[in-house]
């Protein structure tokens, strides 16, 4: 009887651990996609900047800074 009780505890422990690992895998997956940011090349100086920092001009070109955008899009 004690062996059956121990067996149930071990199964429960493995199941709990497995769920924890699955949760960690999901979090790691989310982290990886966050780290991959789309990059844009500056139309003026050809430098690559993340799309968050890049500035999009009215003609559809991307720029690393407002200064370069103004120089091209006069
Ligand atoms: Zn630039």
XYZ file of N, CA, C and O and ligand atoms in Angstrom:
297
model
N 0.829 -1.210 0.000
C 0.000 0.000 0.000
C 0.860 1.255 0.000
O 0.603 2.200 -0.730
N 1.931 1.244 0.792
C 2.839 2.398 0.875
C 3.521 2.635 -0.469
O 3.695 3.771 -0.900
N 3.865 1.527 -1.166
C 4.520 1.628 -2.468
C 3.609 2.317 -3.483
O 4.066 3.130 -4.288
N 2.324 2.018 -3.434
C 1.355 2.633 -4.354
C 1.263 4.134 -4.086
O 1.261 4.939 -5.029
N 1.248 4.496 -2.810
C 1.188 5.899 -2.390
C 2.426 6.649 -2.898
O 2.321 7.748 -3.456
N 3.601 6.021 -2.736
C 4.870 6.598 -3.196
C 4.856 6.771 -4.719
O 5.290 7.800 -5.245
N 4.329 5.775 -5.412
C 4.251 5.792 -6.873
C 3.397 6.968 -7.353
O 3.787 7.708 -8.270
N 2.264 7.189 -6.688
C 1.366 8.292 -7.046
C 2.074 9.637 -6.842
O 1.996 10.529 -7.679
N 2.797 9.761 -5.742
C 3.535 11.004 -5.441
C 4.592 11.265 -6.518
O 4.734 12.391 -7.000
N 5.303 10.212 -6.912
C 6.351 10.354 -7.933
C 5.730 10.788 -9.274
O 6.231 11.706 -9.928
N 4.628 10.161 -9.647
C 3.936 10.521 -10.899
C 3.493 11.985 -10.850
O 3.695 12.747 -11.812
N 2.936 12.393 -9.716
C 2.471 13.778 -9.544
C 3.645 14.756 -9.644
O 3.548 15.808 -10.286
N 4.783 14.384 -9.020
C 5.981 15.229 -9.036
C 6.496 15.389 -10.466
O 6.832 16.495 -10.895
N 6.543 14.294 -11.217
C 7.014 14.325 -12.610
C 6.061 15.191 -13.451
O 6.512 16.023 -14.244
N 4.765 15.026 -13.246
C 3.764 15.794 -13.996
C 3.909 17.302 -13.713
O 3.897 18.126 -14.631
N 4.101 17.657 -12.447
C 4.268 19.060 -12.044
C 5.535 19.647 -12.665
O 5.521 20.754 -13.198
N 6.615 18.866 -12.601
C 7.892 19.288 -13.178
C 7.757 19.480 -14.694
O 8.244 20.461 -15.256
N 7.063 18.571 -15.351
C 6.868 18.628 -16.803
C 6.098 19.893 -17.183
O 6.457 20.586 -18.137
N 5.049 20.200 -16.408
C 4.265 21.415 -16.661
C 5.137 22.663 -16.511
O 5.030 23.598 -17.296
N 6.004 22.645 -15.484
C 6.907 23.776 -15.226
C 7.864 23.972 -16.407
O 8.085 25.093 -16.861
N 8.390 22.852 -16.922
C 9.320 22.906 -18.066
C 8.599 23.450 -19.304
O 9.141 24.287 -20.019
N 7.359 23.009 -19.516
C 6.588 23.501 -20.668
C 6.373 25.006 -20.568
O 6.464 25.723 -21.563
N 6.086 25.489 -19.366
C 5.872 26.920 -19.140
C 7.149 27.700 -19.449
O 7.115 28.744 -20.076
N 8.294 27.157 -19.012
C 9.588 27.799 -19.267
C 9.890 27.842 -20.759
O 10.400 28.833 -21.262
N 9.543 26.762 -21.467
C 9.768 26.699 -22.912
C 8.968 27.784 -23.622
O 9.459 28.442 -24.526
N 7.715 27.983 -23.220
C 6.853 28.998 -23.810
C 7.435 30.384 -23.568
O 7.524 31.207 -24.473
N 7.900 30.627 -22.326
C 8.496 31.927 -21.984
C 9.771 32.166 -22.782
O 9.997 33.269 -23.266
N 10.592 31.115 -22.934
C 11.836 31.230 -23.702
C 11.519 31.536 -25.166
O 12.193 32.341 -25.787
N 10.490 30.902 -25.695
C 10.071 31.151 -27.077
C 9.654 32.590 -27.287
O 10.030 33.209 -28.269
N 8.905 33.123 -26.331
C 8.464 34.517 -26.404
C 9.658 35.463 -26.358
O 9.708 36.434 -27.074
N 10.620 35.128 -25.486
C 11.817 35.957 -25.335
C 12.579 36.015 -26.649
O 13.023 37.070 -27.064
N 12.727 34.870 -27.312
C 13.461 34.814 -28.575
C 12.818 35.679 -29.644
O 13.512 36.365 -30.374
N 11.504 35.652 -29.724
C 10.837 36.451 -30.760
C 10.956 37.935 -30.434
O 11.005 38.756 -31.332
N 11.027 38.280 -29.136
C 11.198 39.681 -28.748
C 12.567 40.217 -29.163
O 12.700 41.377 -29.507
N 13.555 39.323 -29.085
C 14.920 39.756 -29.383
C 15.133 40.005 -30.872
O 15.991 40.790 -31.242
N 14.370 39.331 -31.726
C 14.525 39.518 -33.169
C 13.695 40.731 -33.587
O 12.475 40.653 -33.709
N 14.369 41.850 -33.755
C 13.686 43.071 -34.162
C 13.950 43.327 -35.640
O 15.080 43.143 -36.106
N 12.947 43.755 -36.366
C 13.182 44.066 -37.779
C 14.138 45.247 -37.916
O 14.040 46.214 -37.161
N 15.056 45.147 -38.864
C 16.048 46.195 -39.088
C 15.718 46.944 -40.383
O 15.161 46.375 -41.308
N 16.064 48.208 -40.399
C 15.883 49.027 -41.598
C 17.196 49.730 -41.919
O 17.905 50.157 -41.014
N 17.490 49.841 -43.203
C 18.723 50.506 -43.619
C 18.422 51.970 -43.924
O 17.443 52.285 -44.616
N 19.274 52.838 -43.400
C 19.115 54.271 -43.656
C 19.359 54.539 -45.140
O 20.359 54.103 -45.697
N 18.443 55.246 -45.764
C 18.526 55.549 -47.196
C 19.694 56.490 -47.474
O 20.260 56.485 -48.564
N 20.077 57.284 -46.498
C 21.125 58.291 -46.673
C 22.520 57.727 -46.396
O 23.404 57.814 -47.231
N 22.734 57.111 -45.219
C 24.088 56.676 -44.829
C 24.256 55.155 -44.835
O 25.332 54.673 -44.500
N 23.233 54.404 -45.201
C 23.272 52.931 -45.344
C 23.455 52.189 -44.011
O 23.741 51.006 -44.007
N 23.350 52.885 -42.891
C 23.509 52.246 -41.575
C 22.212 51.517 -41.217
O 21.127 52.027 -41.489
N 22.361 50.335 -40.620
C 21.184 49.572 -40.205
C 20.761 49.975 -38.796
O 21.591 50.016 -37.890
N 19.490 50.274 -38.621
C 18.934 50.594 -37.311
C 17.660 49.770 -37.125
O 17.030 49.377 -38.101
N 17.300 49.510 -35.846
C 16.069 48.757 -35.603
C 14.870 49.592 -36.055
O 14.908 50.831 -36.007
N 13.842 48.914 -36.501
C 12.664 49.607 -37.055
C 12.027 50.545 -36.034
O 11.436 51.547 -36.401
N 12.178 50.209 -34.727
C 11.628 51.057 -33.665
C 12.303 52.431 -33.658
O 11.665 53.444 -33.421
N 13.628 52.436 -33.908
C 14.392 53.684 -33.878
C 14.391 54.397 -35.223
O 14.660 55.593 -35.291
N 14.146 53.645 -36.294
C 14.210 54.224 -37.636
C 13.039 55.180 -37.881
O 11.981 55.056 -37.264
N 13.281 56.122 -38.778
C 12.246 57.106 -39.137
C 11.851 56.838 -40.593
O 12.718 56.739 -41.469
N 10.557 56.753 -40.825
C 10.073 56.500 -42.188
C 9.676 57.822 -42.835
O 8.864 58.575 -42.286
N 10.280 58.085 -43.971
C 9.988 59.319 -44.691
C 8.698 59.215 -45.478
O 8.190 58.116 -45.690
N 8.171 60.358 -45.952
C 6.910 60.339 -46.707
C 6.987 59.545 -48.011
O 5.978 59.034 -48.485
N 8.185 59.442 -48.609
C 8.312 58.677 -49.856
C 8.593 57.190 -49.623
O 8.895 56.458 -50.556
N 8.529 56.733 -48.371
C 8.655 55.307 -48.061
C 10.056 54.853 -47.696
O 10.252 53.697 -47.369
N 11.052 55.735 -47.748
C 12.417 55.372 -47.377
C 12.587 55.452 -45.866
O 11.908 56.231 -45.207
N 13.534 54.639 -45.360
C 13.820 54.622 -43.920
C 15.099 55.396 -43.637
O 16.033 55.381 -44.453
N 15.150 56.040 -42.479
C 16.326 56.833 -42.089
C 16.706 56.524 -40.650
O 15.853 56.204 -39.828
N 18.028 56.676 -40.352
C 18.532 56.394 -39.001
C 18.201 57.546 -38.048
O 18.115 57.350 -36.845
N 18.054 58.761 -38.588
C 17.772 59.917 -37.748
C 17.010 60.969 -38.555
O 16.978 60.915 -39.790
N 16.433 61.919 -37.864
C 15.623 62.967 -38.505
C 16.486 63.835 -39.433
O 16.003 64.284 -40.474
N 17.741 64.027 -39.056
C 18.656 64.834 -39.852
C 18.824 64.266 -41.267
O 18.744 64.988 -42.258
N 19.032 62.945 -41.347
C 19.210 62.295 -42.646
C 17.905 62.309 -43.442
O 17.938 62.451 -44.658
N 16.800 62.188 -42.768
C 15.488 62.232 -43.432
C 15.284 63.605 -44.075
O 14.840 63.701 -45.224
N 15.650 64.644 -43.341
C 15.496 66.027 -43.853
C 16.416 66.297 -45.037
O 16.039 66.981 -45.983
N 17.626 65.746 -45.002
C 18.601 65.972 -46.072
C 18.106 65.416 -47.407
O 18.329 66.020 -48.451
N 17.461 64.243 -47.359
C 17.002 63.593 -48.590
C 15.626 64.090 -49.005
O 15.384 64.353 -50.179
N 14.742 64.280 -48.042
C 13.341 64.571 -48.341
C 13.038 66.064 -48.293
O 12.053 66.472 -47.714
N 13.882 66.882 -48.877
C 13.630 68.325 -48.898
C 12.477 68.643 -49.846
O 12.427 68.130 -50.937
Zn 21.541 57.787 -41.733
